[in-house]
């Protein structure tokens, strides 16, 4: 493809350039411009309206002094680690099971993937209902005779994140399973034949041959899931509204509340810049691994 | 011989026919069935709860089927449920979502398909650079760009309007859709394009007469991706529209999580199901194309 050379004359490819105008505007104005604007204004003391009154790192100092923000970051870390570990390991194990030349594969996949079609709002509300202490699982187990049974993660500040996790995993594991399954199917049959000839047991083939071969798939999944976790917002809004108290606050919620509710734009900008920073921490090593050395194209 | 029922096209696979009830099979199918129960459970609970009356919910078990089936919660969720002062149910949100969905899907797909086509067949200096920025832009948290877009929309006089939201969906749909179309167009034989050029077809001629007819499947994938994505959006709906234009997800959340009044769980679940119905129907009809659409997000550019 790269070998195709088109005449460099401006008019000849005018249509191609016109067609790319929306992309150019989006990348320059919204993605680059918008991001730089927000970062720049995070150093101001903007309140109701953006103002160019620069105050250095004041907003960031206030941000990190705020207990709500610290809770949010802590929550995101806990949720993120558990979510990554579980979606990827469970997704992989399910993909392996699905790859055993089983019957009804389509049915199983349809069932595991349907939650991914639903919004986080729907997901959050359903699980809010199932985990409802008065009617949900706790109530049912109690009514079966185990009176002291306690299972109400959404009303317990120490457990609320795990309540979110149950819902988040329900929604997202099917997707990871599908990517992993595509990765498994992409592996050459000959590898399996060779391993079988050498008498290597299946589980060992997976751990010492297949998983290392699927490294790119794992990394891509990791990046996709991680960048999704950082954006986590709708699920929390629907399932817990950040409660009980501030026990399930997340950064995206902090940003929204300061920008659009508390009319403290500076804080919102500073918080969103921190979110950007966390994405970059995930993204830059990945981009380096993936495209380092060779040109992206 | 093992696959006599797998009519024709599939070649026999696997070493030898196995016994159906081997320990291995019991473990595989057992695990998958247990996992599937976890996946099905919430859908089951939603449907069952939405078909019960409140007295039955208070007495019974959320997993049990209704003793007396009632469709009243559905009617109420659709036409009477309250958000704030409005008591005209979810129907308003539904129609808002439809009005947002159709132009957003059409516009984003037109823009992205033409863009992907230009990126493959009509490259210019710098086009790959913009594309790279576009793809990396997909990873920037929306929160970073929320406010600058408020300002842009306000300047254009579109803030709080339906078209403003359509524009936002077009912008944020662009990275993934452009990637999807670009990769698909790249897989078409280049000779086709060259032959058409020799025959004197121009930019739009080739797009409409050759690219478009040859890429209908990828258009369907893009439509699936956008319909579910835009329907399920919550954040942009809250930020860029006003209460009377709120899409269905936002209205649903307001109905269910409203603190006023007695909680009617059956109505809430009917409302949740109604909101989930559109993407679910798309999902069940589209089948493998849906899988292809989401896999497109995982394929690297």
Coordinates of C-alpha atoms in Angstrom, one line a residue:
Chain A
X1 CA 0.0 0.0 0.0
X2 CA 2.7 2.4 1.0
X3 CA 4.3 2.0 -2.5
X4 CA 1.3 3.6 -4.2
X5 CA 2.3 7.1 -5.2
X6 CA -0.2 9.6 -6.2
X7 CA 0.6 12.9 -7.9
X8 CA 1.4 15.5 -5.3
X9 CA -0.4 18.3 -7.0
X10 CA -2.8 20.0 -4.7
X11 CA -5.9 20.1 -7.0
X12 CA -5.7 16.5 -8.1
X13 CA -6.5 15.2 -4.6
X14 CA -8.8 18.0 -3.5
X15 CA -11.7 15.6 -2.9
X16 CA -9.6 13.4 -0.7
X17 CA -8.7 16.5 1.4
X18 CA -12.3 17.7 1.5
X19 CA -13.4 14.2 2.7
X20 CA -10.9 14.4 5.4
X21 CA -12.0 17.8 6.7
X22 CA -14.2 16.4 9.5
X23 CA -11.4 14.2 10.6
X24 CA -8.9 17.0 10.6
X25 CA -11.3 19.3 12.5
X26 CA -12.0 16.6 15.0
X27 CA -8.4 15.8 15.7
X28 CA -7.1 19.3 15.7
X29 CA -10.0 21.2 17.3
X30 CA -11.7 18.7 19.6
X31 CA -9.1 16.1 20.5
X32 CA -5.9 18.1 20.6
X33 CA -7.4 21.6 21.0
X34 CA -10.0 20.5 23.6
X35 CA -7.4 18.5 25.6
X36 CA -4.9 21.3 25.7
X37 CA -7.6 23.8 26.6
X38 CA -8.7 21.8 29.5
X39 CA -5.1 21.2 30.7
X40 CA -4.4 24.9 30.4
X41 CA -7.5 26.0 32.2
X42 CA -6.8 23.5 35.0
X43 CA -4.2 26.0 36.1
X44 CA -6.8 28.8 36.5
X45 CA -9.2 29.6 39.3
X46 CA -12.2 29.4 37.0
X47 CA -15.5 29.0 38.9
X48 CA -18.8 29.4 37.1
X49 CA -17.1 30.5 33.9
X50 CA -13.7 29.8 32.5
X51 CA -11.3 32.6 33.3
X52 CA -7.6 33.1 32.5
X53 CA -6.5 33.9 36.0
X54 CA -3.6 31.6 36.5
X55 CA -2.9 30.2 39.9
X56 CA -0.3 27.6 39.3
X57 CA -0.9 24.2 40.9
X58 CA -3.5 25.4 43.4
X59 CA -6.3 23.4 41.9
X60 CA -4.2 20.2 42.0
X61 CA -3.2 20.9 45.6
X62 CA -6.8 21.3 46.6
X63 CA -7.7 18.2 44.5
X64 CA -5.3 15.9 46.3
X65 CA -6.2 17.5 49.7
X66 CA -9.9 16.6 49.1
X67 CA -10.9 13.4 50.8
X68 CA -13.6 12.7 48.2
X69 CA -11.0 12.7 45.4
X70 CA -8.7 10.5 47.3
X71 CA -11.6 8.0 47.9
X72 CA -12.4 8.2 44.2
X73 CA -8.8 7.3 43.2
X74 CA -8.6 4.6 45.8
X75 CA -11.9 3.1 44.5
X76 CA -10.8 3.2 41.0
X77 CA -7.6 1.4 41.8
X78 CA -9.3 -1.3 43.7
X79 CA -12.1 -1.7 41.2
X80 CA -9.6 -1.5 38.3
X81 CA -7.2 -4.2 39.6
X82 CA -10.0 -6.6 40.4
X83 CA -11.9 -5.9 37.2
X84 CA -8.7 -6.4 35.1
X85 CA -7.7 -9.6 36.8
X86 CA -11.1 -11.1 36.7
X87 CA -12.3 -10.0 33.2
X88 CA -9.1 -11.2 31.6
X89 CA -8.6 -14.4 33.5
X90 CA -12.3 -15.4 33.4
X91 CA -12.6 -14.2 29.8
X92 CA -9.6 -16.4 28.8
X93 CA -10.8 -19.5 30.7
X94 CA -14.3 -19.2 29.1
X95 CA -12.6 -18.7 25.7
X96 CA -10.6 -21.9 26.2
X97 CA -13.7 -23.8 27.2
X98 CA -15.5 -22.5 24.1
X99 CA -12.6 -23.5 21.9
X100 CA -12.9 -27.2 22.8
X101 CA -15.0 -27.9 19.6
X102 CA -18.1 -27.9 21.7
X103 CA -21.7 -28.1 20.4
X104 CA -24.1 -25.1 20.9
X105 CA -21.1 -22.8 20.7
X106 CA -23.3 -20.1 19.2
X107 CA -25.9 -20.4 21.9
X108 CA -23.3 -20.1 24.7
X109 CA -21.7 -17.1 23.0
X110 CA -25.1 -15.4 22.5
X111 CA -25.8 -15.8 26.2
X112 CA -22.5 -14.6 27.4
X113 CA -22.3 -11.6 25.2
X114 CA -25.8 -10.2 25.4
X115 CA -25.1 -8.1 28.5
X116 CA -22.4 -6.3 26.5
X117 CA -25.2 -4.9 24.2
X118 CA -26.9 -3.4 27.3
X119 CA -26.0 0.0 28.7
X120 CA -24.3 0.5 32.0
X121 CA -27.4 2.2 33.2
X122 CA -29.5 -0.9 32.6
X123 CA -26.8 -3.1 34.1
X124 CA -26.5 -1.0 37.2
X125 CA -30.3 -0.9 37.7
X126 CA -30.8 -4.6 37.4
X127 CA -28.0 -5.4 39.8
X128 CA -29.2 -2.8 42.2
X129 CA -32.5 -4.7 42.3
X130 CA -30.9 -8.2 42.6
X131 CA -28.6 -7.0 45.4
X132 CA -31.5 -5.1 47.1
X133 CA -31.3 -6.2 50.8
X134 CA -35.0 -6.2 51.3
X135 CA -36.0 -8.2 48.2
X136 CA -32.9 -9.6 46.6
X137 CA -30.5 -12.4 47.2
X138 CA -30.2 -11.6 51.0
X139 CA -34.0 -11.8 51.4
X140 CA -34.3 -15.1 49.5
X141 CA -31.6 -16.9 51.5
X142 CA -33.1 -15.6 54.7
X143 CA -36.5 -16.7 53.8
X144 CA -35.1 -20.2 53.2
X145 CA -34.3 -20.4 56.8
X146 CA -30.8 -18.9 57.2
X147 CA -32.0 -15.9 59.2
X148 CA -28.7 -14.3 60.0
X149 CA -27.5 -14.4 56.4
X150 CA -26.0 -11.1 55.3
X151 CA -25.3 -10.2 51.7
X152 CA -26.0 -6.6 50.9
X153 CA -22.9 -5.1 49.3
X154 CA -24.7 -2.0 48.1
X155 CA -25.5 -0.7 51.6
X156 CA -22.2 -1.6 53.1
X157 CA -19.4 1.0 52.4
X158 CA -16.7 -1.7 52.7
X159 CA -18.3 -4.0 50.1
X160 CA -20.0 -1.6 47.7
X161 CA -17.1 -1.8 45.2
X162 CA -17.6 -5.6 45.0
X163 CA -21.3 -5.0 44.3
X164 CA -20.2 -2.8 41.3
X165 CA -17.7 -5.4 40.3
X166 CA -20.3 -8.2 40.1
X167 CA -22.3 -6.0 37.7
X168 CA -19.3 -4.8 35.8
X169 CA -18.0 -8.3 35.2
X170 CA -21.5 -9.4 34.1
X171 CA -21.5 -6.8 31.5
X172 CA -17.9 -7.0 30.2
X173 CA -16.6 -10.6 30.5
X174 CA -18.4 -11.8 27.4
X175 CA -16.6 -9.2 25.3
X176 CA -13.2 -10.2 26.6
X177 CA -14.2 -13.9 26.0
X178 CA -14.9 -13.1 22.3
X179 CA -11.6 -11.3 21.8
X180 CA -9.7 -14.1 23.4
X181 CA -11.6 -16.7 21.4
X182 CA -10.7 -14.9 18.2
X183 CA -7.1 -14.9 19.4
X184 CA -7.2 -18.7 20.1
X185 CA -8.7 -19.3 16.7
X186 CA -5.9 -17.3 15.1
X187 CA -3.3 -19.8 16.4
X188 CA -2.0 -22.2 13.8
X189 CA -3.4 -25.7 14.1
X190 CA 0.1 -27.1 13.5
X191 CA 1.2 -25.8 16.9
X192 CA -1.5 -28.0 18.5
X193 CA -0.5 -31.0 16.3
X194 CA 3.2 -30.5 17.2
X195 CA 2.4 -30.3 20.9
X196 CA 0.2 -33.4 20.7
X197 CA 2.9 -35.3 18.9
X198 CA 5.4 -34.3 21.7
X199 CA 2.9 -35.6 24.2
X200 CA 2.5 -32.3 26.0
X201 CA -0.8 -32.2 28.0
X202 CA -3.4 -29.6 26.9
X203 CA -3.2 -27.4 30.0
X204 CA 0.6 -27.3 29.7
X205 CA 0.3 -26.4 26.0
X206 CA -1.9 -23.5 27.0
X207 CA 0.3 -22.1 29.7
X208 CA 3.7 -22.5 28.1
X209 CA 2.9 -22.1 24.4
X210 CA -0.5 -20.5 23.7
X211 CA -0.5 -17.8 26.3
X212 CA 2.9 -16.5 25.4
X213 CA 1.8 -16.6 21.7
X214 CA -1.3 -14.6 22.5
X215 CA 0.7 -11.8 24.2
X216 CA -0.5 -9.1 21.7
X217 CA -4.1 -10.1 22.3
X218 CA -3.7 -9.9 26.0
X219 CA -2.0 -6.5 25.8
X220 CA -4.7 -5.1 23.5
X221 CA -7.4 -6.4 25.8
X222 CA -5.6 -5.0 28.8
X223 CA -5.5 -1.6 27.2
X224 CA -9.1 -1.7 26.1
X225 CA -10.4 -2.8 29.5
X226 CA -8.2 -0.4 31.4
X227 CA -9.2 2.6 29.4
X228 CA -12.8 1.6 29.9
X229 CA -12.3 1.3 33.6
X230 CA -10.8 4.8 33.9
X231 CA -14.0 6.2 32.2
X232 CA -16.2 4.3 34.6
X233 CA -19.2 6.5 35.3
X234 CA -22.6 5.4 34.2
X235 CA -22.5 2.1 36.1
X236 CA -21.8 3.9 39.4
X237 CA -24.4 6.6 38.7
X238 CA -27.1 4.0 38.1
X239 CA -26.2 1.3 40.7
X240 CA -25.1 3.3 43.7
X241 CA -25.1 7.0 42.8
X242 CA -21.6 7.1 44.5
X243 CA -23.0 5.9 47.8
X244 CA -23.5 4.9 50.5
X245 CA -22.0 8.2 51.5
X246 CA -19.0 8.7 49.3
X247 CA -18.0 5.0 49.4
X248 CA -18.3 4.3 45.7
X249 CA -17.2 7.7 44.2
X250 CA -15.1 7.5 41.1
X251 CA -13.0 10.2 39.4
X252 CA -15.4 10.7 36.4
X253 CA -18.2 11.5 38.9
X254 CA -16.0 14.0 40.7
X255 CA -15.3 15.7 37.3
X256 CA -19.0 15.9 36.4
X257 CA -20.1 17.2 39.7
X258 CA -17.5 19.9 39.9
X259 CA -18.0 21.0 36.3
X260 CA -21.7 20.9 36.0
X261 CA -23.2 20.9 39.5
X262 CA -20.8 22.7 41.9
X263 CA -19.8 25.3 39.3
X264 CA -16.2 25.0 40.2
X265 CA -14.7 24.5 36.8
X266 CA -11.1 24.7 37.8
X267 CA -11.4 21.7 40.1
X268 CA -13.2 19.8 37.3
X269 CA -10.5 20.6 34.8
X270 CA -7.8 19.6 37.3
X271 CA -9.5 16.3 38.0
X272 CA -10.1 15.5 34.3
X273 CA -6.4 16.3 33.6
X274 CA -5.5 13.7 36.2
X275 CA -7.8 11.2 34.4
X276 CA -6.0 12.0 31.2
X277 CA -2.7 11.4 32.9
X278 CA -3.8 8.0 34.2
X279 CA -4.8 7.0 30.6
X280 CA -1.4 8.1 29.4
X281 CA 0.2 6.0 32.0
X282 CA -1.6 3.0 30.5
X283 CA -1.3 4.1 26.9
X284 CA 2.3 5.2 26.5
X285 CA 4.0 1.9 27.4
X286 CA 1.5 0.1 25.2
X287 CA 2.1 2.4 22.2
X288 CA 5.8 2.0 22.8
X289 CA 5.6 -1.8 22.9
X290 CA 3.3 -2.0 19.9
X291 CA 4.7 0.6 17.6
X292 CA 8.1 1.3 19.0
X293 CA 10.8 1.1 16.3
X294 CA 8.4 0.7 13.4
X295 CA 6.1 3.4 12.0
X296 CA 2.4 3.1 12.8
X297 CA 0.4 2.7 9.6
Chain B
X1 CA -17.8 -39.5 10.1
X2 CA -17.9 -37.7 13.4
X3 CA -19.7 -34.8 11.9
X4 CA -22.3 -36.4 9.6
X5 CA -24.9 -33.9 10.8
X6 CA -22.6 -30.9 10.1
X7 CA -23.8 -30.8 6.5
X8 CA -21.1 -30.8 3.9
X9 CA -19.0 -27.6 4.1
X10 CA -17.3 -28.4 7.4
X11 CA -14.4 -30.7 7.2
X12 CA -14.2 -33.4 9.8
X13 CA -12.3 -32.1 12.8
X14 CA -10.8 -33.6 15.9
X15 CA -8.9 -36.8 16.3
X16 CA -11.8 -39.3 16.9
X17 CA -15.4 -39.4 18.0
X18 CA -15.6 -39.1 21.7
X19 CA -18.1 -40.5 24.1
X20 CA -20.8 -37.9 24.9
X21 CA -20.6 -38.3 28.7
X22 CA -16.9 -38.3 29.2
X23 CA -15.6 -36.6 32.3
X24 CA -14.1 -33.9 30.2
X25 CA -17.4 -33.1 28.5
X26 CA -19.2 -33.0 31.8
X27 CA -16.7 -30.5 33.2
X28 CA -16.8 -28.3 30.1
X29 CA -20.5 -28.2 29.6
X30 CA -21.1 -28.1 33.4
X31 CA -19.0 -25.0 33.8
X32 CA -20.4 -23.3 30.7
X33 CA -24.0 -24.0 31.9
X34 CA -23.3 -22.6 35.4
X35 CA -21.7 -19.5 33.8
X36 CA -24.6 -19.1 31.5
X37 CA -27.0 -19.1 34.5
X38 CA -25.1 -16.2 36.0
X39 CA -25.6 -14.4 32.7
X40 CA -29.2 -15.2 32.2
X41 CA -30.2 -14.5 35.8
X42 CA -30.6 -10.7 35.6
X43 CA -32.7 -10.9 32.4
X44 CA -34.9 -13.5 34.0
X45 CA -35.3 -11.4 37.2
X46 CA -36.1 -8.3 35.1
X47 CA -38.8 -10.1 33.1
X48 CA -40.3 -11.8 36.2
X49 CA -40.3 -8.7 38.3
X50 CA -41.9 -6.6 35.6
X51 CA -44.8 -9.0 35.3
X52 CA -45.7 -9.0 39.0
X53 CA -47.9 -6.7 41.0
X54 CA -46.3 -4.9 44.0
X55 CA -48.1 -7.0 46.7
X56 CA -46.6 -10.1 45.1
X57 CA -43.1 -8.6 45.0
X58 CA -43.3 -7.7 48.7
X59 CA -44.3 -11.2 49.7
X60 CA -42.3 -13.3 47.3
X61 CA -39.0 -14.2 45.8
X62 CA -37.5 -12.1 42.9
X63 CA -36.5 -15.3 41.1
X64 CA -40.0 -17.0 41.1
X65 CA -42.3 -16.6 38.1
X66 CA -45.4 -14.4 38.7
X67 CA -48.5 -16.2 40.2
X68 CA -50.7 -13.6 38.4
X69 CA -49.3 -12.1 35.3
X70 CA -50.0 -8.3 34.9
X71 CA -48.9 -6.0 32.2
X72 CA -49.8 -2.9 34.2
X73 CA -46.2 -2.1 35.1
X74 CA -45.3 -2.0 31.5
X75 CA -48.1 0.4 30.7
X76 CA -47.2 2.5 33.6
X77 CA -43.5 2.6 32.8
X78 CA -44.2 3.6 29.2
X79 CA -46.9 6.1 29.7
X80 CA -47.2 7.3 33.3
X81 CA -43.9 7.0 35.2
X82 CA -42.7 10.3 36.6
X83 CA -39.5 12.2 36.3
X84 CA -39.7 15.4 38.4
X85 CA -42.9 17.1 37.3
X86 CA -43.4 15.3 34.1
X87 CA -45.6 12.2 34.3
X88 CA -45.7 11.0 30.7
X89 CA -43.5 8.0 31.2
X90 CA -40.6 6.6 29.3
X91 CA -42.3 7.1 25.9
X92 CA -40.9 10.7 25.8
X93 CA -37.3 9.4 26.3
X94 CA -37.9 6.7 23.8
X95 CA -38.9 9.1 21.1
X96 CA -36.1 11.5 22.0
X97 CA -33.6 8.6 21.7
X98 CA -35.0 7.7 18.3
X99 CA -34.8 11.3 17.2
X100 CA -31.2 11.5 18.4
X101 CA -30.3 8.0 17.1
X102 CA -31.3 8.3 13.4
X103 CA -29.4 11.4 12.4
X104 CA -26.4 10.4 14.5
X105 CA -26.1 7.0 12.9
X106 CA -26.6 8.3 9.4
X107 CA -24.2 11.3 9.8
X108 CA -21.5 9.4 11.6
X109 CA -21.4 6.6 9.1
X110 CA -21.4 8.9 6.1
X111 CA -18.5 10.9 7.5
X112 CA -16.5 7.9 8.7
X113 CA -16.9 5.8 5.5
X114 CA -15.9 8.7 3.2
X115 CA -13.0 9.4 5.5
X116 CA -11.9 5.8 5.6
X117 CA -12.1 5.7 1.8
X118 CA -10.0 8.8 1.4
X119 CA -7.5 7.5 3.9
X120 CA -6.9 4.4 1.8
X121 CA -7.3 5.5 -1.8
X122 CA -6.8 9.2 -1.8
X123 CA -4.0 9.7 0.7
X124 CA -2.3 13.1 1.0
X125 CA 0.6 14.2 3.0
X126 CA -0.2 14.1 6.6
X127 CA -3.3 12.0 6.3
X128 CA -1.8 9.1 8.3
X129 CA -0.7 11.4 11.0
X130 CA -4.2 12.7 11.5
X131 CA -5.5 9.1 11.5
X132 CA -3.0 8.2 14.2
X133 CA -4.1 11.2 16.3
X134 CA -7.7 10.2 15.7
X135 CA -7.1 6.6 17.0
X136 CA -5.2 7.8 20.0
X137 CA -8.0 10.4 20.6
X138 CA -10.3 7.5 21.2
X139 CA -8.5 6.7 24.4
X140 CA -8.7 10.3 25.8
X141 CA -11.3 10.3 28.6
X142 CA -14.4 12.1 27.5
X143 CA -14.3 14.2 30.7
X144 CA -11.2 16.0 29.3
X145 CA -13.2 17.2 26.3
X146 CA -16.6 17.8 27.8
X147 CA -16.3 21.4 28.6
X148 CA -14.4 22.6 25.5
X149 CA -17.2 21.0 23.5
X150 CA -19.8 22.8 25.6
X151 CA -18.1 26.1 24.5
X152 CA -17.9 25.0 20.9
X153 CA -21.5 24.1 20.8
X154 CA -22.6 27.3 22.5
X155 CA -20.6 29.3 20.0
X156 CA -22.4 27.4 17.2
X157 CA -25.7 27.9 18.9
X158 CA -26.2 24.1 19.2
X159 CA -25.8 23.7 22.9
X160 CA -28.8 21.9 24.5
X161 CA -30.2 21.0 21.1
X162 CA -30.7 17.7 19.4
X163 CA -28.3 18.6 16.6
X164 CA -25.6 19.4 19.1
X165 CA -25.8 15.9 20.5
X166 CA -25.8 14.5 17.0
X167 CA -22.6 16.3 16.3
X168 CA -21.0 15.0 19.5
X169 CA -22.0 11.5 18.6
X170 CA -20.5 11.9 15.1
X171 CA -17.2 13.2 16.6
X172 CA -16.8 10.4 19.1
X173 CA -17.9 7.7 16.7
X174 CA -15.3 8.8 14.2
X175 CA -12.2 7.0 15.5
X176 CA -13.7 3.5 15.7
X177 CA -15.8 3.8 12.5
X178 CA -13.0 5.3 10.5
X179 CA -10.8 2.4 11.6
X180 CA -13.5 -0.1 10.7
X181 CA -14.0 1.4 7.2
X182 CA -10.4 2.0 6.5
X183 CA -9.4 -1.6 7.3
X184 CA -12.3 -2.9 5.2
X185 CA -11.5 -0.7 2.2
X186 CA -7.8 -1.7 2.5
X187 CA -8.8 -5.3 2.1
X188 CA -10.5 -4.7 -1.2
X189 CA -8.3 -5.4 -4.3
X190 CA -6.6 -2.2 -5.3
X191 CA -6.9 -3.2 -9.0
X192 CA -10.6 -2.4 -8.8
X193 CA -9.8 1.1 -7.8
X194 CA -7.1 1.5 -10.5
X195 CA -9.3 0.1 -13.2
X196 CA -12.0 2.6 -12.3
X197 CA -9.5 5.4 -12.3
X198 CA -8.4 4.4 -15.8
X199 CA -12.0 4.4 -16.9
X200 CA -12.2 8.0 -15.7
X201 CA -14.2 7.6 -12.5
X202 CA -13.6 10.3 -9.9
X203 CA -13.6 10.4 -6.2
X204 CA -17.4 10.2 -5.7
X205 CA -17.9 8.0 -8.7
X206 CA -15.7 5.3 -7.3
X207 CA -17.1 5.7 -3.8
X208 CA -20.7 5.3 -4.9
X209 CA -20.4 2.8 -7.7
X210 CA -17.6 0.6 -6.4
X211 CA -16.8 1.0 -2.8
X212 CA -20.3 1.4 -1.5
X213 CA -21.9 -1.7 -3.2
X214 CA -18.9 -3.8 -2.3
X215 CA -19.0 -2.9 1.4
X216 CA -22.6 -3.5 2.5
X217 CA -21.6 -5.9 5.2
X218 CA -19.3 -3.4 6.9
X219 CA -22.0 -0.8 6.7
X220 CA -24.3 -3.2 8.6
X221 CA -21.6 -3.8 11.2
X222 CA -21.2 0.0 11.5
X223 CA -24.9 0.5 11.9
X224 CA -25.1 -2.1 14.6
X225 CA -22.1 -0.6 16.5
X226 CA -23.6 2.9 16.3
X227 CA -27.2 2.0 17.2
X228 CA -26.2 0.1 20.3
X229 CA -23.5 2.6 21.2
X230 CA -25.6 5.8 20.8
X231 CA -28.7 4.2 22.3
X232 CA -26.7 3.3 25.4
X233 CA -25.0 6.6 25.8
X234 CA -25.7 8.4 29.1
X235 CA -22.9 10.9 29.7
X236 CA -23.4 13.0 26.5
X237 CA -27.1 12.9 26.9
X238 CA -26.9 14.4 30.4
X239 CA -24.3 17.0 29.5
X240 CA -25.4 18.2 26.1
X241 CA -29.2 18.1 26.2
X242 CA -31.9 19.7 28.3
X243 CA -34.4 17.8 30.4
X244 CA -37.2 17.8 27.7
X245 CA -34.7 16.3 25.2
X246 CA -33.1 13.7 27.6
X247 CA -32.5 10.4 25.9
X248 CA -34.1 7.2 27.2
X249 CA -31.1 6.1 29.4
X250 CA -31.0 9.4 31.2
X251 CA -34.8 9.4 31.8
X252 CA -34.7 5.8 32.9
X253 CA -32.0 6.6 35.5
X254 CA -34.1 9.6 36.7
X255 CA -37.2 7.5 37.1
X256 CA -35.6 4.6 38.9
X257 CA -33.2 6.5 41.1
X258 CA -35.7 9.3 42.0
X259 CA -36.0 9.7 45.8
X260 CA -39.6 10.8 45.8
X261 CA -42.6 8.6 46.2
X262 CA -43.0 4.9 46.9
X263 CA -40.6 2.7 45.0
X264 CA -42.5 0.6 42.4
X265 CA -39.9 -2.1 41.6
X266 CA -42.1 -3.7 39.0
X267 CA -42.5 -0.4 37.0
X268 CA -38.7 0.2 37.4
X269 CA -37.9 -3.2 35.9
X270 CA -40.4 -2.8 33.1
X271 CA -38.8 0.6 32.3
X272 CA -35.3 -1.0 32.4
X273 CA -36.4 -3.7 30.1
X274 CA -38.0 -1.2 27.7
X275 CA -34.7 0.8 27.6
X276 CA -32.7 -2.4 27.0
X277 CA -35.0 -3.7 24.4
X278 CA -33.7 -1.8 21.4
X279 CA -30.0 -2.9 21.8
X280 CA -31.1 -6.4 22.7
X281 CA -33.3 -6.7 19.6
X282 CA -30.4 -5.4 17.5
X283 CA -28.1 -7.9 19.2
X284 CA -30.3 -11.0 18.8
X285 CA -31.1 -10.2 15.1
X286 CA -27.6 -9.3 14.1
X287 CA -25.9 -12.3 15.7
X288 CA -22.4 -12.8 14.3
X289 CA -22.2 -9.3 12.8
X290 CA -22.4 -7.9 16.3
X291 CA -19.4 -9.9 17.3
X292 CA -17.6 -8.7 14.2
X293 CA -18.4 -5.1 15.1
X294 CA -17.1 -5.3 18.6
X295 CA -14.0 -7.3 17.5
X296 CA -13.3 -4.4 15.2
X297 CA -12.5 -2.3 18.2
X298 CA -9.9 -4.9 19.3
X299 CA -8.2 -5.1 16.0
X300 CA -5.2 -2.9 15.9
X301 CA -5.0 -0.3 13.0

